[in-house]
C-alpha cells in the first residue's frame, strides 16, 4: 500500500490503512520525540497522542504537505502544549523577613473528600470500561490497572507491540466516546 492510497483509505475510516500509517511512521515520530525529551515514557505518550490526534483529524490533512511533516508538526505542538501546562503549575514563592526566598511546598495529599470522589469516579470508569469489547477491556486492564509495559502486554497477549499500541489507542478512543456520550 502506498502512502497516498493509505491516507485516502484512512479518510474513509479503513482500519488497515490506519494500521499501515501507524506502523510506517511510529519509529520516526517516536525517535523524533525521544531526541527532544530524552525520556522513553514521555516520548511514547506523546507519540501515541500524536497518532490519536492525527487519526482523529485525518480528513483535514492537506496533500500539499508530506504526511511525515504533518505528523511531526502535530507531535511538536503536543509537546509544546505539555511544556506550557507544566509551566502553569503553581509554585508559591514567599519572602520571609530576612529576604531569603523559600518555596512553600503545597500539601497535595488527597483529602477524605478527594478520596471519595476518586473512588466514585473509578467506579464510573470501571462501568464504562465494561461497555467495551472484551479484548479492549483486557488491554486497558493490563496497561493501566496492572501497569504493564507495552512489551509485557505484547508478550502476555502474544501480539506485536505495534498491534498493542493500536489496540490501546482504539480502546482509549472508544472509552472516551462512551464517557462523552453519557
Tab-separated table of C-alpha atoms in Angstrom:
chain	number	residue	atom	x	y	z
A	1	UNK	CA	0.000	0.000	0.000
A	2	UNK	CA	1.339	3.444	-0.901
A	3	UNK	CA	1.220	6.413	1.487
A	4	UNK	CA	-1.278	8.453	-0.571
A	5	UNK	CA	-3.528	5.438	-1.002
A	6	UNK	CA	-3.332	4.684	2.733
A	7	UNK	CA	-4.228	8.280	3.591
A	8	UNK	CA	-7.240	8.209	1.276
A	9	UNK	CA	-8.402	4.897	2.733
A	10	UNK	CA	-7.835	6.201	6.266
A	11	UNK	CA	-10.032	9.184	5.424
A	12	UNK	CA	-12.732	6.599	4.672
A	13	UNK	CA	-12.115	5.050	8.099
A	14	UNK	CA	-10.302	1.962	6.770
A	15	UNK	CA	-8.639	0.296	9.773
A	16	UNK	CA	-5.926	-1.410	7.709
A	17	UNK	CA	-4.890	1.978	6.348
A	18	UNK	CA	-4.626	3.369	9.896
A	19	UNK	CA	-2.503	0.376	10.906
A	20	UNK	CA	-0.282	0.816	7.845
A	21	UNK	CA	0.304	4.519	8.592
A	22	UNK	CA	0.872	3.777	12.269
A	23	UNK	CA	3.434	1.059	11.537
A	24	UNK	CA	5.118	3.131	8.832
A	25	UNK	CA	5.637	6.265	10.940
A	26	UNK	CA	5.711	5.095	14.576
A	27	UNK	CA	9.511	4.761	14.784
A	28	UNK	CA	10.052	8.100	13.071
A	29	UNK	CA	7.744	10.099	15.368
A	30	UNK	CA	8.872	8.227	18.490
A	31	UNK	CA	12.541	8.747	17.573
A	32	UNK	CA	11.910	12.436	16.968
A	33	UNK	CA	10.320	12.865	20.404
A	34	UNK	CA	12.944	10.726	22.132
A	35	UNK	CA	15.684	13.038	20.818
A	36	UNK	CA	13.745	16.084	22.039
A	37	UNK	CA	12.844	14.993	25.555
A	38	UNK	CA	15.185	12.058	26.275
A	39	UNK	CA	12.537	10.189	28.270
A	40	UNK	CA	11.155	6.977	26.779
A	41	UNK	CA	7.800	7.023	28.583
A	42	UNK	CA	7.066	10.654	27.760
A	43	UNK	CA	8.191	10.165	24.163
A	44	UNK	CA	5.905	7.147	23.878
A	45	UNK	CA	2.945	9.014	25.395
A	46	UNK	CA	3.422	11.998	23.089
A	47	UNK	CA	3.781	9.686	20.076
A	48	UNK	CA	0.535	7.910	20.959
A	49	UNK	CA	-1.203	11.265	21.400
A	50	UNK	CA	0.218	12.344	18.032
A	51	UNK	CA	-1.270	9.379	16.206
A	52	UNK	CA	-4.537	9.695	18.067
A	53	UNK	CA	-4.875	13.351	17.108
A	54	UNK	CA	-3.675	12.730	13.549
A	55	UNK	CA	-6.143	9.903	13.001
A	56	UNK	CA	-8.970	11.962	14.512
A	57	UNK	CA	-8.131	14.835	12.142
A	58	UNK	CA	-7.074	12.789	9.095
A	59	UNK	CA	-9.748	14.467	6.983
A	60	UNK	CA	-8.018	17.823	7.480
A	61	UNK	CA	-4.719	16.542	6.055
A	62	UNK	CA	-3.691	18.568	3.011
A	63	UNK	CA	-1.910	16.613	0.241
A	64	UNK	CA	0.308	19.649	-0.453
A	65	UNK	CA	2.371	18.578	2.563
A	66	UNK	CA	4.085	15.307	3.336
A	67	UNK	CA	2.340	13.114	5.877
A	68	UNK	CA	5.555	12.718	7.879
A	69	UNK	CA	5.909	16.511	8.230
A	70	UNK	CA	2.270	16.802	9.277
A	71	UNK	CA	2.779	14.166	11.989
A	72	UNK	CA	5.923	15.886	13.275
A	73	UNK	CA	4.097	19.217	13.421
A	74	UNK	CA	1.312	17.636	15.471
A	75	UNK	CA	3.904	15.960	17.702
A	76	UNK	CA	5.793	19.246	18.266
A	77	UNK	CA	2.576	21.049	19.149
A	78	UNK	CA	1.563	18.366	21.660
A	79	UNK	CA	4.984	18.624	23.294
A	80	UNK	CA	4.790	22.428	23.423
A	81	UNK	CA	1.307	22.237	24.967
A	82	UNK	CA	2.613	19.867	27.639
A	83	UNK	CA	5.514	22.203	28.416
A	84	UNK	CA	3.123	25.154	28.732
A	85	UNK	CA	0.907	23.134	31.037
A	86	UNK	CA	3.894	22.280	33.253
A	87	UNK	CA	4.903	25.944	33.469
A	88	UNK	CA	1.433	26.858	34.718
A	89	UNK	CA	1.741	24.525	37.705
A	90	UNK	CA	1.651	26.624	40.892
A	91	UNK	CA	4.822	27.155	42.837
A	92	UNK	CA	4.377	29.607	45.669
A	93	UNK	CA	7.415	31.723	46.385
A	94	UNK	CA	7.303	33.553	49.678
A	95	UNK	CA	9.833	36.010	51.003
A	96	UNK	CA	10.474	35.956	54.725
A	97	UNK	CA	11.744	38.759	56.969
A	98	UNK	CA	15.391	38.159	56.142
A	99	UNK	CA	14.586	38.444	52.420
A	100	UNK	CA	15.692	34.841	51.867
A	101	UNK	CA	13.361	33.135	49.484
A	102	UNK	CA	11.991	29.705	50.071
A	103	UNK	CA	9.335	27.568	48.490
A	104	UNK	CA	6.099	26.758	50.224
A	105	UNK	CA	5.505	23.102	49.439
A	106	UNK	CA	1.843	22.541	48.817
A	107	UNK	CA	0.276	19.562	50.557
A	108	UNK	CA	-1.127	17.675	47.596
A	109	UNK	CA	-2.060	14.546	49.512
A	110	UNK	CA	-5.719	13.730	48.896
A	111	UNK	CA	-8.289	14.737	51.478
A	112	UNK	CA	-11.094	12.405	52.571
A	113	UNK	CA	-13.385	14.159	50.067
A	114	UNK	CA	-10.837	13.715	47.288
A	115	UNK	CA	-10.558	10.010	48.057
A	116	UNK	CA	-14.344	9.603	47.985
A	117	UNK	CA	-14.616	11.441	44.657
A	118	UNK	CA	-11.779	9.347	43.222
A	119	UNK	CA	-13.481	6.118	44.311
A	120	UNK	CA	-16.781	7.244	42.757
A	121	UNK	CA	-15.039	8.249	39.531
A	122	UNK	CA	-13.173	4.948	39.448
A	123	UNK	CA	-16.445	3.035	39.857
A	124	UNK	CA	-17.970	5.013	36.949
A	125	UNK	CA	-14.862	4.430	34.863
A	126	UNK	CA	-14.949	0.687	35.525
A	127	UNK	CA	-18.616	0.571	34.475
A	128	UNK	CA	-17.709	2.405	31.273
A	129	UNK	CA	-14.784	0.071	30.599
A	130	UNK	CA	-17.150	-2.903	30.902
A	131	UNK	CA	-19.111	-1.478	27.947
A	132	UNK	CA	-16.088	-2.091	25.700
A	133	UNK	CA	-15.464	-5.339	23.846
A	134	UNK	CA	-13.559	-7.890	25.988
A	135	UNK	CA	-10.246	-7.547	24.132
A	136	UNK	CA	-10.301	-3.771	24.690
A	137	UNK	CA	-11.171	-4.275	28.367
A	138	UNK	CA	-8.240	-6.635	28.717
A	139	UNK	CA	-5.700	-4.302	27.135
A	140	UNK	CA	-6.836	-1.344	29.269
A	141	UNK	CA	-6.653	-3.527	32.361
A	142	UNK	CA	-3.136	-4.709	31.548
A	143	UNK	CA	-1.812	-1.226	30.761
A	144	UNK	CA	-3.496	0.994	33.336
A	145	UNK	CA	-4.529	-1.229	36.223
A	146	UNK	CA	-1.716	-3.787	36.159
A	147	UNK	CA	0.681	-1.108	34.822
A	148	UNK	CA	2.412	-3.432	32.368
A	149	UNK	CA	4.709	-2.040	29.704
A	150	UNK	CA	3.807	-2.371	26.032
A	151	UNK	CA	6.474	-5.070	25.755
A	152	UNK	CA	4.989	-7.038	28.659
A	153	UNK	CA	1.488	-6.743	27.220
A	154	UNK	CA	2.820	-7.864	23.851
A	155	UNK	CA	4.326	-10.967	25.447
A	156	UNK	CA	1.225	-11.618	27.572
A	157	UNK	CA	-1.132	-11.456	24.574
A	158	UNK	CA	1.389	-12.902	22.099
A	159	UNK	CA	0.932	-9.978	19.681
A	160	UNK	CA	3.363	-7.481	18.130
A	161	UNK	CA	3.973	-4.292	20.139
A	162	UNK	CA	2.586	-2.076	17.363
A	163	UNK	CA	-0.704	-4.014	17.436
A	164	UNK	CA	-0.853	-3.492	21.197
A	165	UNK	CA	-0.315	0.252	20.757
A	166	UNK	CA	-3.014	0.492	18.099
A	167	UNK	CA	-5.482	-1.549	20.159
A	168	UNK	CA	-4.818	0.580	23.220
A	169	UNK	CA	-5.251	3.727	21.152
A	170	UNK	CA	-8.584	2.423	19.824
A	171	UNK	CA	-9.702	1.304	23.281
A	172	UNK	CA	-8.980	4.752	24.742
A	173	UNK	CA	-10.787	6.416	21.858
A	174	UNK	CA	-13.859	4.181	22.255
A	175	UNK	CA	-13.830	4.713	26.009
A	176	UNK	CA	-13.647	8.478	25.533
A	177	UNK	CA	-16.697	8.298	23.229
A	178	UNK	CA	-18.608	6.257	25.811
A	179	UNK	CA	-17.790	8.780	28.529
A	180	UNK	CA	-18.563	11.756	26.290
A	181	UNK	CA	-21.950	10.359	25.189
A	182	UNK	CA	-23.285	9.955	28.725
